[in-house]
CSV table of C-alpha atoms in Angstrom, one decimal:
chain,number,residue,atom,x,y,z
A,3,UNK,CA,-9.3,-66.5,-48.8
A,4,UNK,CA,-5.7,-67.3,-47.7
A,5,UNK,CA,-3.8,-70.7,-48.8
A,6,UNK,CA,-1.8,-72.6,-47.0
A,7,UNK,CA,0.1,-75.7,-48.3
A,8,UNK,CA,0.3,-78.9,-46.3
A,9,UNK,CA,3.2,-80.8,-47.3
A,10,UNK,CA,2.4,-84.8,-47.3
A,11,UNK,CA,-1.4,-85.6,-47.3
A,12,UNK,CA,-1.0,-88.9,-45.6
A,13,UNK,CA,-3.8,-90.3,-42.8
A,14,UNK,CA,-2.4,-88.3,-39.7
A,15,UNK,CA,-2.4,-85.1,-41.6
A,16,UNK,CA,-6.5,-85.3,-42.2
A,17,UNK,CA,-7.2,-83.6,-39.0
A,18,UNK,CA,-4.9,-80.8,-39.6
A,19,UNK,CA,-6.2,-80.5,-43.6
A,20,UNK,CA,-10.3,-80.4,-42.0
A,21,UNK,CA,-9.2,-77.8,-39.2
A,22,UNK,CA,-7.6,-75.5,-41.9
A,23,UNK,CA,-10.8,-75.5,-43.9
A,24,UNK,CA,-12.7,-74.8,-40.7
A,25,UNK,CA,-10.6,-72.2,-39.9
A,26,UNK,CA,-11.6,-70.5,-43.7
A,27,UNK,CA,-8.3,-71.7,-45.5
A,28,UNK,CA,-7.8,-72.6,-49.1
A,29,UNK,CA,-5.8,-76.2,-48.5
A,30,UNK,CA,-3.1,-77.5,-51.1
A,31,UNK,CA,-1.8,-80.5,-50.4
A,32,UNK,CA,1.4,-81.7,-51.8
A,33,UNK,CA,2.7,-85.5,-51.7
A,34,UNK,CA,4.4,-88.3,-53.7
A,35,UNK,CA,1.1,-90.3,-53.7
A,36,UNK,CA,-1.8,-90.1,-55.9
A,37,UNK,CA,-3.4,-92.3,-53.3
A,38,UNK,CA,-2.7,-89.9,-50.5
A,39,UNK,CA,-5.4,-90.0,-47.8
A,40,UNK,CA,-5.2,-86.1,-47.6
A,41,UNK,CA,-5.7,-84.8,-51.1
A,42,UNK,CA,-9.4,-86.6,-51.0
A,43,UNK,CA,-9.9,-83.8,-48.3
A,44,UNK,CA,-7.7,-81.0,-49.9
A,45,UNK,CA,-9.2,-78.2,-52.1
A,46,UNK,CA,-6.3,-78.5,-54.5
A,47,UNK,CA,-3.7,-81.5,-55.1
A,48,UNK,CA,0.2,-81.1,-56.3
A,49,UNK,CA,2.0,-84.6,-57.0
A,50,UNK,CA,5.5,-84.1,-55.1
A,51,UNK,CA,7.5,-86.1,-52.9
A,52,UNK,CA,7.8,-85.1,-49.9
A,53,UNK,CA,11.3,-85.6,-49.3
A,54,UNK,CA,12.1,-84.1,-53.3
A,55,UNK,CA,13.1,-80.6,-51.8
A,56,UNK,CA,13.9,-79.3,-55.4
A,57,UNK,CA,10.6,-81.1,-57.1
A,58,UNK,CA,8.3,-79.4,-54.2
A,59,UNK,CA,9.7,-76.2,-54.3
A,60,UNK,CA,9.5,-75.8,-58.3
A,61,UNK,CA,5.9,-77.4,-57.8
A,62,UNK,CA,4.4,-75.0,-55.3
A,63,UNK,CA,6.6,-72.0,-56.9
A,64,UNK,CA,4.2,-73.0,-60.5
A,65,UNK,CA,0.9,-73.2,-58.1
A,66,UNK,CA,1.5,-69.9,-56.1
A,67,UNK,CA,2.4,-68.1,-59.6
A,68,UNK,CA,-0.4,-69.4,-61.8
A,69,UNK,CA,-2.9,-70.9,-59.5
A,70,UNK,CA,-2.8,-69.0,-55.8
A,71,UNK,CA,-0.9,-67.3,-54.0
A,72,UNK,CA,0.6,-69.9,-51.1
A,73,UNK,CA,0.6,-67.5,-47.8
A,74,UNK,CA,1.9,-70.3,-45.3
A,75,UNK,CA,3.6,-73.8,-45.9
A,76,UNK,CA,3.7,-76.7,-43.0
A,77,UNK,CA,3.3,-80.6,-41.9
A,78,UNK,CA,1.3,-82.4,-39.9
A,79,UNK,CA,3.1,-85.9,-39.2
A,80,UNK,CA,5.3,-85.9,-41.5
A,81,UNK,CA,8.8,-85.4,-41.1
A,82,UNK,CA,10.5,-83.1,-43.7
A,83,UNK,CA,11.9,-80.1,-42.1
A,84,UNK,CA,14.6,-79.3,-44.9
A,85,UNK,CA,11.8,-79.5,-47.5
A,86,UNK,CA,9.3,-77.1,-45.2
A,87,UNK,CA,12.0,-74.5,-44.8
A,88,UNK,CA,13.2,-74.3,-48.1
A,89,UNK,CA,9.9,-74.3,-49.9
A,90,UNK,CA,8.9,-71.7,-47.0
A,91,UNK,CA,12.4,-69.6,-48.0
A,92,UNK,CA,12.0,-69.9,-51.5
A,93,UNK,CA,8.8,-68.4,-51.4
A,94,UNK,CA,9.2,-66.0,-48.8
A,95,UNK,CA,7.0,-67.2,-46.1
A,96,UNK,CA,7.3,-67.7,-42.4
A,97,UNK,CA,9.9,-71.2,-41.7
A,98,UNK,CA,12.3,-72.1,-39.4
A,99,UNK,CA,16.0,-71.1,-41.5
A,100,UNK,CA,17.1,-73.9,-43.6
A,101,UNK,CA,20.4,-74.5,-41.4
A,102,UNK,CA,18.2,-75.9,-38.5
A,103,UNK,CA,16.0,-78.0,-40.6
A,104,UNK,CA,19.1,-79.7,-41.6
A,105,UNK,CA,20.7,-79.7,-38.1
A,106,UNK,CA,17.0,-81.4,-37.2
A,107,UNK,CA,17.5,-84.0,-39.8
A,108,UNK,CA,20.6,-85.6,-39.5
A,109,UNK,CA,21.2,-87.2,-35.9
A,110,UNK,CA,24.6,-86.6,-35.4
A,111,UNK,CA,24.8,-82.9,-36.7
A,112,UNK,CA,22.0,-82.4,-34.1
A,113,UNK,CA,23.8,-84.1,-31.3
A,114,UNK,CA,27.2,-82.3,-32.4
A,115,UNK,CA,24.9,-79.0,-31.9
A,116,UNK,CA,23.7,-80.3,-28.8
A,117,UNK,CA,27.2,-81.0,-27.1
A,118,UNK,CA,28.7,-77.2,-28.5
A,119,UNK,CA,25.7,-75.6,-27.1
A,120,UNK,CA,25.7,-77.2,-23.5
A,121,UNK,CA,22.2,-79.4,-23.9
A,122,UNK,CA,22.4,-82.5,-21.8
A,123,UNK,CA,22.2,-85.6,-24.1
A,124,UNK,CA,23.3,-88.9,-24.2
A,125,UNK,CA,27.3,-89.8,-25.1
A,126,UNK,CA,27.4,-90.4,-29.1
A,127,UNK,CA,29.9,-91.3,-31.9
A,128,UNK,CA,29.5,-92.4,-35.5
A,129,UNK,CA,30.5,-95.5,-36.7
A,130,UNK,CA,31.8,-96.8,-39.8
A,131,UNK,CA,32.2,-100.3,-39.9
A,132,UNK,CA,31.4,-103.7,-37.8
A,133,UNK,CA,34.9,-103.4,-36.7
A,134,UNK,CA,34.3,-100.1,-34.9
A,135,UNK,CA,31.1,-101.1,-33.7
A,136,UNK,CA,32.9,-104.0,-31.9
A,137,UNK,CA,35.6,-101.8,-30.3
A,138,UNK,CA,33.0,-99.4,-28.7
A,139,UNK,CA,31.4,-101.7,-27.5
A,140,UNK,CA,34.3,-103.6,-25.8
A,141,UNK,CA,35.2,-100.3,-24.7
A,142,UNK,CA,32.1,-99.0,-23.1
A,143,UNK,CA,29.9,-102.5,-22.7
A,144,UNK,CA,26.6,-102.9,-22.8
A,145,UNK,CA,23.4,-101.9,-23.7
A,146,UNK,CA,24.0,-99.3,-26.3
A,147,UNK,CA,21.5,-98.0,-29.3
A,148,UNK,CA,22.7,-98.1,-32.9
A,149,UNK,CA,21.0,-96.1,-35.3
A,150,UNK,CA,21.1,-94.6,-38.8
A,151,UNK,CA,21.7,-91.0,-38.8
A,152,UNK,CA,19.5,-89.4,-41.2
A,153,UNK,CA,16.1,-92.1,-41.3
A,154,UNK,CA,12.8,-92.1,-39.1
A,155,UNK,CA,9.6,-94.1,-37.2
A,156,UNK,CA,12.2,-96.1,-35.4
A,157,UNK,CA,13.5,-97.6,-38.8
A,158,UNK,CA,16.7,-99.6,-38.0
A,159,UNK,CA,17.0,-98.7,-34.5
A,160,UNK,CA,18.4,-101.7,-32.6
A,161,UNK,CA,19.0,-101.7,-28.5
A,162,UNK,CA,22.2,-103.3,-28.4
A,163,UNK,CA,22.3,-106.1,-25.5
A,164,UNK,CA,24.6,-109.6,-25.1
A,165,UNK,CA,23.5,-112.5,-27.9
A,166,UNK,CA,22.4,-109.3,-30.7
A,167,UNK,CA,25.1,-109.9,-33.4
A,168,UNK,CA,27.2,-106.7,-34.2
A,169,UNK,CA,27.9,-107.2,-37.4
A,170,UNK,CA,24.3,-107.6,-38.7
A,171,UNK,CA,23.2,-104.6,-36.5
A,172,UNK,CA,25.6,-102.4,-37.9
A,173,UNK,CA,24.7,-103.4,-41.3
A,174,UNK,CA,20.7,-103.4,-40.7
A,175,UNK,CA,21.1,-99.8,-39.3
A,176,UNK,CA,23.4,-98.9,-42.3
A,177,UNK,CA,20.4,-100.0,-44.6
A,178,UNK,CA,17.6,-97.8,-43.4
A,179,UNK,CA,20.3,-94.8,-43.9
A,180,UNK,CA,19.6,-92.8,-47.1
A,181,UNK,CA,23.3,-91.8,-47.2
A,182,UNK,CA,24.4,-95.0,-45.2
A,183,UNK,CA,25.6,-93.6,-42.3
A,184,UNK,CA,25.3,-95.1,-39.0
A,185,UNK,CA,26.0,-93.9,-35.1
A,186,UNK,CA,25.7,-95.2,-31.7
A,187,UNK,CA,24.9,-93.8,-28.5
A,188,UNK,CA,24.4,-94.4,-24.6
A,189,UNK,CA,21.3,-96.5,-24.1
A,190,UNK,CA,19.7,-93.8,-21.1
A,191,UNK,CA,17.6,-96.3,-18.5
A,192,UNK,CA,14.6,-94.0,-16.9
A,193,UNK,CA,11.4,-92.8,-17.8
A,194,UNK,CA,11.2,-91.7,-21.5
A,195,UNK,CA,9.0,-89.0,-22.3
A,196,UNK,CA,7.1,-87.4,-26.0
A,197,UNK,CA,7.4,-83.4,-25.8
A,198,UNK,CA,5.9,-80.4,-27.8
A,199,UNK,CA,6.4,-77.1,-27.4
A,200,UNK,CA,5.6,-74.4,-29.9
A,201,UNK,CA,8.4,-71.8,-29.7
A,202,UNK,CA,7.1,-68.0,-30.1
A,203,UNK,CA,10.0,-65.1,-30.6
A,204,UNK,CA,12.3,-67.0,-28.6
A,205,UNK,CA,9.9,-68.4,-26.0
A,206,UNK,CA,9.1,-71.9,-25.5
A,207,UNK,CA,5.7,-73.4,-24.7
A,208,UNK,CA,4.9,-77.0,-24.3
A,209,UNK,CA,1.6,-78.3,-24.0
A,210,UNK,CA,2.5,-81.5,-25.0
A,211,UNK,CA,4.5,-83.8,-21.9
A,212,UNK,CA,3.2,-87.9,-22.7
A,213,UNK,CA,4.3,-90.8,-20.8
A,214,UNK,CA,6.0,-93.3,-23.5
A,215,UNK,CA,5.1,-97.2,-23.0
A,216,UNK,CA,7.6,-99.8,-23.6
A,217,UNK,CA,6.5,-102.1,-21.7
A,218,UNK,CA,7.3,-104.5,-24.5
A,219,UNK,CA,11.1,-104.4,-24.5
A,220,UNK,CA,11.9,-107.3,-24.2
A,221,UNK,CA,9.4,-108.7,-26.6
A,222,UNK,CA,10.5,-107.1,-29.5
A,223,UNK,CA,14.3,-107.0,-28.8
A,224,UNK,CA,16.6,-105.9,-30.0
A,225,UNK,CA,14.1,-103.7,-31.9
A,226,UNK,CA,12.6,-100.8,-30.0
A,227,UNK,CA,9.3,-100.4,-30.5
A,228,UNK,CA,7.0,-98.0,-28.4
A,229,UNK,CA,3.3,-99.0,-27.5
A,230,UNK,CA,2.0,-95.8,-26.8
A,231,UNK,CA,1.7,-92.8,-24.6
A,232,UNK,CA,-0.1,-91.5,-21.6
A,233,UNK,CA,-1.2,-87.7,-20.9
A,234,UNK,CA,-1.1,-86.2,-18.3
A,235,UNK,CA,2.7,-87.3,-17.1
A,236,UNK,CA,2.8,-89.2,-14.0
A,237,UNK,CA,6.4,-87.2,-13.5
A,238,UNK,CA,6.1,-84.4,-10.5
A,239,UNK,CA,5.8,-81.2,-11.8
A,240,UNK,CA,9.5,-80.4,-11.2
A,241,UNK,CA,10.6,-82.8,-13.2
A,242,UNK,CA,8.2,-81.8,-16.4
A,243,UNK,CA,9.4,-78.5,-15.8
A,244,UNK,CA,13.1,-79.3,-16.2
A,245,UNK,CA,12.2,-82.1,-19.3
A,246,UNK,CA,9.9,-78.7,-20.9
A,247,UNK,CA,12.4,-76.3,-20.2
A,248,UNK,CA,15.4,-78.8,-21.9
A,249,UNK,CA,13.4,-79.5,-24.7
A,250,UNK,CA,13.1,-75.3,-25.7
A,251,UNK,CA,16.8,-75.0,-25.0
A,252,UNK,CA,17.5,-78.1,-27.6
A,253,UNK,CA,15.3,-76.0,-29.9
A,254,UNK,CA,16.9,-72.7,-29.7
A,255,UNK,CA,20.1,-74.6,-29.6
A,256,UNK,CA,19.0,-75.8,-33.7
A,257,UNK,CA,18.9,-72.2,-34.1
A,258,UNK,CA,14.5,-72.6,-33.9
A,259,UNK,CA,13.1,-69.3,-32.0
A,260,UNK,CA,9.3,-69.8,-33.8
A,261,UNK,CA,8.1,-73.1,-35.0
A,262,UNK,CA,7.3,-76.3,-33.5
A,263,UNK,CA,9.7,-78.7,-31.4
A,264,UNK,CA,9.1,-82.2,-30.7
A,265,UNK,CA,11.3,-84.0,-28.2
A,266,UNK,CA,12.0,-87.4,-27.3
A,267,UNK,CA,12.8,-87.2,-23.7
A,268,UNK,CA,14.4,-89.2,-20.9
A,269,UNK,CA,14.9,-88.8,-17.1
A,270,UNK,CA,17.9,-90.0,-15.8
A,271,UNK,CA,18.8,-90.0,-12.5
A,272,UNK,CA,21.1,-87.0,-13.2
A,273,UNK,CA,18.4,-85.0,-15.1
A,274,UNK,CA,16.7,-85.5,-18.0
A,275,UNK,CA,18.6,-85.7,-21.2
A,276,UNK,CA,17.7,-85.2,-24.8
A,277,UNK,CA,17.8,-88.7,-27.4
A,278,UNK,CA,16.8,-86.4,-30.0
A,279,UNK,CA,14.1,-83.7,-31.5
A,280,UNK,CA,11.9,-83.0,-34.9
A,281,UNK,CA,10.8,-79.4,-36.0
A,282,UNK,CA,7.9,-80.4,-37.3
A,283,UNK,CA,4.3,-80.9,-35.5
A,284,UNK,CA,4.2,-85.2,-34.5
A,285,UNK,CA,3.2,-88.0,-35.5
A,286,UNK,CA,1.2,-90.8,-33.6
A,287,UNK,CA,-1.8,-88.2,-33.0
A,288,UNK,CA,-0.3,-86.4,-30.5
A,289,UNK,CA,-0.5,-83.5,-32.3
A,290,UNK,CA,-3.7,-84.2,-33.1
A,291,UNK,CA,-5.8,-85.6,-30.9
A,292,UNK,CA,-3.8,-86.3,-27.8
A,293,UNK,CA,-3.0,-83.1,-26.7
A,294,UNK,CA,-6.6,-81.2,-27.4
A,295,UNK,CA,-7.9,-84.4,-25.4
A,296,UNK,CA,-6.1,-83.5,-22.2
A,297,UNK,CA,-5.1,-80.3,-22.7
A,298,UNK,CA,-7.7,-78.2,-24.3
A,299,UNK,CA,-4.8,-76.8,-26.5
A,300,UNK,CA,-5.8,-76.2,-30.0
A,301,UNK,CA,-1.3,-77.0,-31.2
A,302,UNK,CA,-2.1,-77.2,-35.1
A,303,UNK,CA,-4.6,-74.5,-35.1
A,304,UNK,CA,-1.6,-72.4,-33.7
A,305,UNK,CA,1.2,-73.8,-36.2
A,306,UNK,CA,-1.4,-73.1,-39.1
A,307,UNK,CA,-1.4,-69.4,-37.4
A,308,UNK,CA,2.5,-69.4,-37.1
A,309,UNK,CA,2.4,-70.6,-40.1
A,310,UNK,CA,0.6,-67.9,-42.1
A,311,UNK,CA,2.5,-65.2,-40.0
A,312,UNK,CA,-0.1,-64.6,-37.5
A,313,UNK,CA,0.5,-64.0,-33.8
A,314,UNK,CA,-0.2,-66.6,-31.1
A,315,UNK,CA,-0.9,-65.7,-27.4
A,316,UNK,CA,0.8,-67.2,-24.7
A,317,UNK,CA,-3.1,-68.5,-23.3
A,318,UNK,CA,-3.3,-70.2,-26.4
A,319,UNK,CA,-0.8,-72.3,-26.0
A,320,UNK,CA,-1.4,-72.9,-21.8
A,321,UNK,CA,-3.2,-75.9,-20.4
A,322,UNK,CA,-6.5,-75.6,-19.6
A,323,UNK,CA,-6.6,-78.4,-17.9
A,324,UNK,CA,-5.3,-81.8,-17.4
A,325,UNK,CA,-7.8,-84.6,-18.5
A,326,UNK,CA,-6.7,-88.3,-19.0
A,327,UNK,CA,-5.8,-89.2,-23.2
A,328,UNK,CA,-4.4,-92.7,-23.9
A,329,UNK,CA,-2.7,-94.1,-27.4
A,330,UNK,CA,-1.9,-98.0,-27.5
A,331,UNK,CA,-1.4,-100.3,-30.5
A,332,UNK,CA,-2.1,-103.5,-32.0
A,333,UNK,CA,0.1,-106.0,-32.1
A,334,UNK,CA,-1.1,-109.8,-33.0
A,335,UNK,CA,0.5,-112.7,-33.7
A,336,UNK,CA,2.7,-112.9,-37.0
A,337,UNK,CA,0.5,-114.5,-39.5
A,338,UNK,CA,-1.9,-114.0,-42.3
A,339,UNK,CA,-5.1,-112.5,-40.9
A,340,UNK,CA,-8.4,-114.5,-40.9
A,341,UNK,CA,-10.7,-112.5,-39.3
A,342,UNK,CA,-11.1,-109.5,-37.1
A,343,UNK,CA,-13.8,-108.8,-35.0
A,344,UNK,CA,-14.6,-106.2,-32.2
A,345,UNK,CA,-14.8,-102.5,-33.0
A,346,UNK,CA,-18.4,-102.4,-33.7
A,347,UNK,CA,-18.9,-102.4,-29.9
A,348,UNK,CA,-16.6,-99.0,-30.0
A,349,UNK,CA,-18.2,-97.7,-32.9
A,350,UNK,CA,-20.3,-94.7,-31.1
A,351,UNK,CA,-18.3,-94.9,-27.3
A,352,UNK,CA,-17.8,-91.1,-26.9
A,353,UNK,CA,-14.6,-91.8,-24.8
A,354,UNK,CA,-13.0,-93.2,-28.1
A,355,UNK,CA,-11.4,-90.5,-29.9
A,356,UNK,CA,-9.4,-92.7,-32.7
A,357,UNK,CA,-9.6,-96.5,-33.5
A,358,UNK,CA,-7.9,-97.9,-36.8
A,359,UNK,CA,-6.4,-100.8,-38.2
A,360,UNK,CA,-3.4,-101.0,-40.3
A,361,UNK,CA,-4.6,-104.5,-41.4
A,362,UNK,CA,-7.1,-106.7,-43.1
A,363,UNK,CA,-8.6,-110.0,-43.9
A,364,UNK,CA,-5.8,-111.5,-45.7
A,365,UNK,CA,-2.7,-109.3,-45.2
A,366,UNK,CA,0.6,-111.1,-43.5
A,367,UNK,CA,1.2,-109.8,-40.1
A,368,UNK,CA,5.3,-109.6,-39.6
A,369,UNK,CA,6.9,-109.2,-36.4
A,370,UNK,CA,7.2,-105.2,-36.0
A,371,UNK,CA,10.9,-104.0,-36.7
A,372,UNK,CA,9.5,-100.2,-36.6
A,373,UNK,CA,6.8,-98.2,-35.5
A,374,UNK,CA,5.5,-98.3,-39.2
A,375,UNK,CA,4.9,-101.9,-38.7
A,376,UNK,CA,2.2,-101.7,-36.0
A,377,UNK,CA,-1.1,-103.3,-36.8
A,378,UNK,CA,-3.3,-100.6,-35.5
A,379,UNK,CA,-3.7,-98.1,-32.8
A,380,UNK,CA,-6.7,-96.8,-30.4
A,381,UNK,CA,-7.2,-93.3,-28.9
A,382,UNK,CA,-9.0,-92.6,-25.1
A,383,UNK,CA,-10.3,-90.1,-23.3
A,384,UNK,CA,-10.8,-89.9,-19.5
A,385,UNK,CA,-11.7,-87.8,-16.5
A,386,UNK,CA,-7.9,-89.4,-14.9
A,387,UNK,CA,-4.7,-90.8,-16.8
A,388,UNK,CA,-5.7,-94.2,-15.2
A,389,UNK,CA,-9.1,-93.9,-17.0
A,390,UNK,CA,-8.1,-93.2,-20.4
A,391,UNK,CA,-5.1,-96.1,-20.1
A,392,UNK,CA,-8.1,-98.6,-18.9
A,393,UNK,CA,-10.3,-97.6,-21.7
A,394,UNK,CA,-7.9,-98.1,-23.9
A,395,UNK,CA,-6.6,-102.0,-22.9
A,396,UNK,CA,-10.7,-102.5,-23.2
A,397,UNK,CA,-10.4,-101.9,-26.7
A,398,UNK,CA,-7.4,-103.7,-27.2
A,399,UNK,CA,-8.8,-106.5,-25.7
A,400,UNK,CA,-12.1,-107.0,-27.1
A,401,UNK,CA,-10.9,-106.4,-30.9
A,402,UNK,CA,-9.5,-109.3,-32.3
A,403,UNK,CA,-7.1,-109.5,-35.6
A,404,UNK,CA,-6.8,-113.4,-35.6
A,405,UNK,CA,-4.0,-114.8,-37.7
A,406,UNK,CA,-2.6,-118.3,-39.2
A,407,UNK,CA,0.9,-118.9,-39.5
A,408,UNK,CA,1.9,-117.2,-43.6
């Protein structure tokens, strides 16, 4: 029996943890959390940070020399590319190089890679104090995103518009940066769109294409916060091609030729343009769930395969058809919650693949500032696109998280 090591055991990496035992693996999980969701379903448990590249490495280096033998390391969900590739190098096993996984972690090396290698993305710059932030803007107007360069899940992202204080958003970005680095860039209008590809000896495959929702924009300003995603795209085939085909080229441009690629996407009237990608499978379980649900492609069964060295064939990573999946979230009124009610009547509805709260009876509700922030989620099925985003405003209308003002 093989072993493969699943870096971060929180509640979106489950599903991959169960399907790695289905498919006959020995499953080590390693994260900072004794809590962690995953290591109630993992065969073996290593206490590491995630994000400790040195303290994972020396961790798994002890388990594979006096436990097992580790024969594949990846993530489902969780975003630490530098600390896959190097426990993967360290150990000899199949990884994307170190260099990209840094280049995928730190926004502006990416972009930087992104504007030497000819991949269409938005106009960027860093920025190192208010006083700058003030001159670009005067210089190129408004709206414009500010970001840290180096964080994640939306986490001090601000859409820069007329009243939003510059000085507090350069600092509030500045604070979600581990190394306090901050950078702007051109706010793209157009569709926006989630991609995945799996990349195989050079050749890019992506199953995943999802419709992001926003319709809340304005509601949450200046913070961005997405509200979920729709498969399949509503785009005309053309245009998923070209988004596809741009997302493979931003991989390869990262120096990636097999691993996993996930892009955030946006069509612009000149062509799409990349805001920015992860190596690593995704989070929001699209990965997961979304992807099987209208696709019929097994993605994490094939990184798991990738990831133990083993061949994937271009059928299994093809379509097999394009059936309506839907994600939305929760999001009730700021306050502490009194009661919730409504998902017993989804408790055995087939077309609901996922339904969980973030939240109970007593917690304080804030205003989300980040997609870590959202009260809960639901995840449909449907014969159409329009079926599965119905299904899923049922559910968001019938369960209730009611709240008091805190």
């Amino acid at each position: 029996m093989r072993t493969v090591l699943l870096v971060s055991g929180g509640a979106e990496a489950v599903p991959g943890i169960r399907l790695a035992k289905e498919m006959g693996l020995h499953v080590v999980v390693s994260d900072g959390s004794a809590q962690a969701p995953g290591f109630a379903e993992a065969d073996d448990q290593i206490i590491a940070s995630t994000y400790d590249v040195d303290a994972t490495i020396e961790a798994a280096r002890n388990y594979s020399r006096t436990v097992r033998r580790i024969d594949g390391v990846l993530s489902v969900a969780a975003d630490v590319p530098v600390t896959l590739a190097s426990v993967a190098q360290a150990l000899g096993l199949p990884g994307i190089p170190v260099e990209a996984a840094l280049l995928a972690a730190d926004k502006i090396a990416m972009k930087q890679r992104f504007l030497d290698r000819g991949v269409a993305a938005p106009w960027f710059a860093p920025v190192e104090s208010a006083g700058e932030l003030r001159t670009m803007v005067a210089q190129r107007g408004l709206p414009m995103v500010i970001k840290p360069v180096d964080s994640r899940g939306a986490r001090g992202v601000l859409r820069l518009v007329a009243g939003v204080d510059l000085g507090w958003a350069y600092e509030h970005a500045r604070g979600w940066s581990p190394t306090g680095r901050v950078m702007v860039e051109e706010y793209l209008a157009g569709p926006q769109v989630s991609t995945e590809s799996m990349l195989v000896d050079g050749v890019g495959y992506t199953p995943g294409l999802s419709d992001r929702n926003y319709e809340f924009m304005d509601r949450f300003s200046p913070w961005i916060i997405e509200n979920g995603g729709t498969m399949p795209s509503m785009l005309s085939g053309e245009d998923q091609s070209a988004i596809a085909a741009l997302a493979v080229r931003a991989g390869l441009a990262l120096g990636i030729t097999t691993g996993i690629v996930k892009g955030d996407m946006v069509l612009t009237p000149n062509g799409p343009r990349v805001i920015e990608v992860a190596a690593r499978l995704s989070g929001g379980w699209f990965c997961t769930d979304q992807i099987p649900l209208s696709t019929g492609v097994d993605l994490v069964g094939a990184a798991i395969r990738v990831a133990l060295g083993e061949s994937v064939r271009p059928e299994d990573l093809t379509p097999a058809y394009g059936r309506g999946a839907a994600i939305r979230y929760f999001f009730p009124e700021p306050g502490r919650v009194t009661a919730i009610s409504g998902t017993d009547a989804f408790r055995d509805v087939p077309w609901v693949r996922r339904l969980g709260l973030n939240v109970g009876v007593g917690d304080v509700v804030e205003a989300p500032t980040n997609h870590t922030q959202r009260a809960g989620h639901v995840v449909t099925s449907g014969e159409t696109r329009d079926e599965a985003i119905a299904r899923a405003l049922e559910v968001i209308d019938t369960v209730r998280i009611t709240t008091v003002p805190a």
